[in-house]
Tab-separated table of C-alpha atoms in Angstrom:
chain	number	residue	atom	x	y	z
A	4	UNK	CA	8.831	-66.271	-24.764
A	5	UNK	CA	7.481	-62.869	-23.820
A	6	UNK	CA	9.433	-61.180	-27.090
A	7	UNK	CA	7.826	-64.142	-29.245
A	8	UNK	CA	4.642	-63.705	-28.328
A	9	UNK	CA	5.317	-59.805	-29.260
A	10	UNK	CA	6.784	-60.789	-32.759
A	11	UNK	CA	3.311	-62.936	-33.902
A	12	UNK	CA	1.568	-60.315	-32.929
A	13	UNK	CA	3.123	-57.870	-34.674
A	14	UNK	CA	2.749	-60.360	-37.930
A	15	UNK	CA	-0.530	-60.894	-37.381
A	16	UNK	CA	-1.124	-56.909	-36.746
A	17	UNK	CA	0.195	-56.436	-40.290
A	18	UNK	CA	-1.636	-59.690	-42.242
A	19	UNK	CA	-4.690	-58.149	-40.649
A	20	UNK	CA	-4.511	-54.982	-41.873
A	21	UNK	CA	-3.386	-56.067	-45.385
A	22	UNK	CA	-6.493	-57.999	-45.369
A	23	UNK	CA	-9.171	-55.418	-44.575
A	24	UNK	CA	-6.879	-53.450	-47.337
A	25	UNK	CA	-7.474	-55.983	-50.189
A	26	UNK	CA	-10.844	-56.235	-48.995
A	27	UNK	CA	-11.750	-52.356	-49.105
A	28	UNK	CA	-10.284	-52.220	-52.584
A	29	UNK	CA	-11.204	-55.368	-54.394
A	30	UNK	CA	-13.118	-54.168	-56.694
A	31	UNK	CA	-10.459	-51.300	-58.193
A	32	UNK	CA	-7.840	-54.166	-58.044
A	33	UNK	CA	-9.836	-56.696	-59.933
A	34	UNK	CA	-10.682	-53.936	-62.293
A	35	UNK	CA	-7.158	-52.984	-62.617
A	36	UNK	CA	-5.134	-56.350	-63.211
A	37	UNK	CA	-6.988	-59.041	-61.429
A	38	UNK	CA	-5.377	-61.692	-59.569
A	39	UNK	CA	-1.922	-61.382	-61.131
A	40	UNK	CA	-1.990	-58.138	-59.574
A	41	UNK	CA	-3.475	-58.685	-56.659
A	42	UNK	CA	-1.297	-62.063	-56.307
A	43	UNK	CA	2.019	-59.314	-56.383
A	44	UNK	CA	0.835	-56.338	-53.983
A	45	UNK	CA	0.350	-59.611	-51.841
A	46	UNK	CA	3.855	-60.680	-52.191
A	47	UNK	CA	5.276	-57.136	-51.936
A	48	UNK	CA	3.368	-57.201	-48.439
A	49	UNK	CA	5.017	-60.300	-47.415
A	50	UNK	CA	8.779	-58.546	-48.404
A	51	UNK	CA	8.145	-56.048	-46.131
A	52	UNK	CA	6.672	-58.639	-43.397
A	53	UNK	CA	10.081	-60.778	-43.642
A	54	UNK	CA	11.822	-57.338	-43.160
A	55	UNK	CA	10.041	-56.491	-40.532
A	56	UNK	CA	10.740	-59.803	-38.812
A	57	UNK	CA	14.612	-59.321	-40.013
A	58	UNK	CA	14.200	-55.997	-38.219
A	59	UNK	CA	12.577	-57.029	-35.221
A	60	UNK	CA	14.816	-60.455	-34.896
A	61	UNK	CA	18.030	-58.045	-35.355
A	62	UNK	CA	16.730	-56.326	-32.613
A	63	UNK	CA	15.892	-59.159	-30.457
A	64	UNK	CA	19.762	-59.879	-30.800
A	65	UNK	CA	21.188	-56.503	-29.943
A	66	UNK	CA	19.266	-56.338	-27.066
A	67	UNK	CA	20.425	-59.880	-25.567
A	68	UNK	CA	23.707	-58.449	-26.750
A	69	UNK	CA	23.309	-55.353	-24.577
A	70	UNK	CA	21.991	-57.523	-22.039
A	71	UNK	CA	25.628	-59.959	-21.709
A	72	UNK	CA	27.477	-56.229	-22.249
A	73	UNK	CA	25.597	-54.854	-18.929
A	74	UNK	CA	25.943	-58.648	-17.120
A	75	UNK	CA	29.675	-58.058	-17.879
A	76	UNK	CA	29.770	-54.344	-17.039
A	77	UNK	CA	28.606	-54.886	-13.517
A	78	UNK	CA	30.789	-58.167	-12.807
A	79	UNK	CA	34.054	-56.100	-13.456
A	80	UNK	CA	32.300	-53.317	-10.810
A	81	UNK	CA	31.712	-56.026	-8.499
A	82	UNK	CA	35.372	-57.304	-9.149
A	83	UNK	CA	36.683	-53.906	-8.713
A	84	UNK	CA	34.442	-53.137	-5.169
A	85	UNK	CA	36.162	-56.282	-4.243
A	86	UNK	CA	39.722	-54.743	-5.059
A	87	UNK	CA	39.259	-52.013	-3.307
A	88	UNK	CA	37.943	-53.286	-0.162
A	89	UNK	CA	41.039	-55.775	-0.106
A	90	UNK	CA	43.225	-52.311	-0.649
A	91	UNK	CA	41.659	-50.471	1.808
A	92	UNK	CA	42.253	-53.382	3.861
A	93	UNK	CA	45.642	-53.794	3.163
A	94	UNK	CA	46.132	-49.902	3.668
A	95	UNK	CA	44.123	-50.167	7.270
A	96	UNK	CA	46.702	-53.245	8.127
A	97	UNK	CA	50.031	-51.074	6.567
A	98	UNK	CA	49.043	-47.878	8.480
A	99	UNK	CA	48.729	-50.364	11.862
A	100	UNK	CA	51.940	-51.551	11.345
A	101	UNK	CA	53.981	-48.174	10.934
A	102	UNK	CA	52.081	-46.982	13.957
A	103	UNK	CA	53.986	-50.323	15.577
A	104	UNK	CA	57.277	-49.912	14.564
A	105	UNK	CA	56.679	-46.256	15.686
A	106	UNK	CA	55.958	-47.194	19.185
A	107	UNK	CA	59.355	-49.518	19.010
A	108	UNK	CA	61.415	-46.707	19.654
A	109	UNK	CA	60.954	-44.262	21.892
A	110	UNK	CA	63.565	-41.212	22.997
A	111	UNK	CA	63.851	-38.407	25.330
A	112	UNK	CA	66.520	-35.362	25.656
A	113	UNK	CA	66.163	-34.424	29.162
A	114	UNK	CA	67.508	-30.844	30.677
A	115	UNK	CA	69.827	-31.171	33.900
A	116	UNK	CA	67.006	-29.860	35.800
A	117	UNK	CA	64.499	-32.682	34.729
A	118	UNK	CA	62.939	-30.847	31.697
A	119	UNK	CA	62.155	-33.029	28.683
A	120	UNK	CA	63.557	-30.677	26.025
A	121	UNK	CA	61.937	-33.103	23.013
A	122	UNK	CA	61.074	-36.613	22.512
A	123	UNK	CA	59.342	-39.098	20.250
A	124	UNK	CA	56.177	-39.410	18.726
A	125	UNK	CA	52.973	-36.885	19.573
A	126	UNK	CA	52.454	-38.308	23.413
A	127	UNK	CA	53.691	-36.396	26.037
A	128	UNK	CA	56.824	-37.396	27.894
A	129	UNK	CA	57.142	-36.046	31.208
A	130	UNK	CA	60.562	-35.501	33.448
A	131	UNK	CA	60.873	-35.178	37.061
A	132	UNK	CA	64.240	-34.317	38.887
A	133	UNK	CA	63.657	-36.036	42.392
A	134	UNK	CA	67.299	-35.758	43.906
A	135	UNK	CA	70.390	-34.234	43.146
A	136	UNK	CA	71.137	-36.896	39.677
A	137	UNK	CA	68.465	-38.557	39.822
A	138	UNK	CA	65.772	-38.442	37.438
A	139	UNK	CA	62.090	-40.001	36.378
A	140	UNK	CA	60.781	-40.140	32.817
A	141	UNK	CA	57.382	-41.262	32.244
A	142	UNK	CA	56.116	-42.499	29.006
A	143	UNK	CA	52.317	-42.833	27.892
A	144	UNK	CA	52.459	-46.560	27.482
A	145	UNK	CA	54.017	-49.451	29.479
A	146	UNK	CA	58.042	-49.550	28.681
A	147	UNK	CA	58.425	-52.302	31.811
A	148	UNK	CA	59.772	-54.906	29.103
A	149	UNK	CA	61.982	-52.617	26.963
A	150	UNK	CA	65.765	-51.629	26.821
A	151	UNK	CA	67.031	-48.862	27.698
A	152	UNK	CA	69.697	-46.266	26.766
A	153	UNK	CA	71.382	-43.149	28.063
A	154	UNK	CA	74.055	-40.875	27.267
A	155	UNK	CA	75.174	-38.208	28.822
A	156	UNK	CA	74.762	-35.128	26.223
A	157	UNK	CA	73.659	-31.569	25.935
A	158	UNK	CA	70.538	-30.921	24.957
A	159	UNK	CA	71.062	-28.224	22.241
A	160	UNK	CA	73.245	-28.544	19.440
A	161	UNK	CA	77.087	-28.150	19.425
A	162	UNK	CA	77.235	-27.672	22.805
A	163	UNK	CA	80.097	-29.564	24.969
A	164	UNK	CA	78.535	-31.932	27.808
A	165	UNK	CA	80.674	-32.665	31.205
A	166	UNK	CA	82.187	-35.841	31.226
A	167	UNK	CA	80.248	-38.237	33.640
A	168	UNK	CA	78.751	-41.583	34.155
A	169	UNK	CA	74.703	-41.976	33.576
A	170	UNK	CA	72.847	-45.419	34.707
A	171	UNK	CA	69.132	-46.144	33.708
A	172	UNK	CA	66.734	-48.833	34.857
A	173	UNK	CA	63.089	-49.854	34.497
A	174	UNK	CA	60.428	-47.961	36.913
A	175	UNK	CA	58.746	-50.019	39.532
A	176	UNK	CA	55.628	-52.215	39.505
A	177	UNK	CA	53.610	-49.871	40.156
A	178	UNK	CA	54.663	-47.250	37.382
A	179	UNK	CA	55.718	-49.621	34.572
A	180	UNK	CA	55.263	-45.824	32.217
A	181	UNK	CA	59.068	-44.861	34.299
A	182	UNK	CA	62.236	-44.939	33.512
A	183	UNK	CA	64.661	-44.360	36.200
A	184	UNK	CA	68.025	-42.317	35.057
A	185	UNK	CA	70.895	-41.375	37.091
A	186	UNK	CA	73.715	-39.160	36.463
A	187	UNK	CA	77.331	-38.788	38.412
A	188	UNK	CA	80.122	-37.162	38.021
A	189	UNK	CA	83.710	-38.555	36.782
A	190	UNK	CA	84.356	-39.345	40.791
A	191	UNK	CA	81.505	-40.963	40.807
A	192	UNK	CA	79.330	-38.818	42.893
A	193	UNK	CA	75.645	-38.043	42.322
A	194	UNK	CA	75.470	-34.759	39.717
A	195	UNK	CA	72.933	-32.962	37.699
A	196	UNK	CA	73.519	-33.679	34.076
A	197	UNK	CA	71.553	-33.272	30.982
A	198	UNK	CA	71.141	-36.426	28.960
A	199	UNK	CA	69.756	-38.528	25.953
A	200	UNK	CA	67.868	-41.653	26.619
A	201	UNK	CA	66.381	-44.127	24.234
A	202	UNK	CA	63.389	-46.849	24.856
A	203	UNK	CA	63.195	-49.728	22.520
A	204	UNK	CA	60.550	-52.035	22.740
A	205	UNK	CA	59.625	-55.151	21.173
């Protein structure tokens, strides 16, 4: 309606003006062909009046045109936002997961003397020789309801381990972060031994 109401006006702008023209200059017209002539300066104004509405109409139509292009412009942005959030989302729920399955298997290489020589992931894992093959390994999470492991083995590389026997169980109650390893000898007897012990979790 608005852009109508523009487009009369316009028209009636230009009828005006061709009006007080004629008027102005009726005399030198009449004087110089009459109505005949007068009758076609008339019609050449209307020409350019139905151009001008052409014009302005053509307009009118690019403009709506423009207007669908930007209405479709910012759906596909809004479509995109939306596949991005559900990416960054999926991303989020991916990186949680890895850091899951990380935490599924823990390990330690332990020292004869109780020193935790490496392990898994970026928490500390602690050792503590409390008697002669005996040894606790504390974890920074709970490992109560996990398996456990252990091998005797060196901790370096290439390097020959004693033959012995190794048993591991789950801390107590009250430190459900332990592991409890012990080492023996091939007799059987309590001995210091370096060792490899893995923590899987569910």
């Amino acid at each position: 309606m608005k852009t109508a109401s523009i487009l009369i006006c316009v028209i009636l702008l230009i009828t005006a003006f061709g009006s007080l023209a004629l008027a102005d200059r009726g005399n030198s017209h009449s004087q110089r062909g009459g109505l005949p002539a007068l009758a076609a300066r008339v019609a050449v104004l209307e020409g350019k009046v139905a151009t001008l509405i052409s014009q302005v109409a053509t307009l009118i139509s690019n403009v709506a045109s423009l207007q669908n292009d930007v209405a479709a412009l910012k759906s596909a942005v809004a479509t995109l936002q939306n596949s991005l959030s559900s990416l960054s989302n999926t991303v989020a729920n991916l990186g949680t997961a890895v850091t899951d399955l990380q935490g599924q298997n823990n390990f330690a290489v332990v020292s004869a003397a109780g020193t935790v020589m490496r392990h898994s992931g970026s928490d500390t894992v602690t050792g503590t020789k409390t008697a002669t093959g005996t040894y606790n390994i504390v974890f920074k999470k709970d490992v109560s309801k996990c398996a456990y492991t252990a091998t005797i083995g060196d901790p370096g590389n290439a390097a020959a381990s004693t033959p012995g026997f190794i048993t591991v169980t789950a801390g107590t109650a009250s430190a459900p972060n332990d592991v409890q390893v012990q080492t023996f000898d091939k007799t059987g007897a309590a001995a210091d031994a370096s060792f490899h012990l893995s923590v899987s979790c569910p």
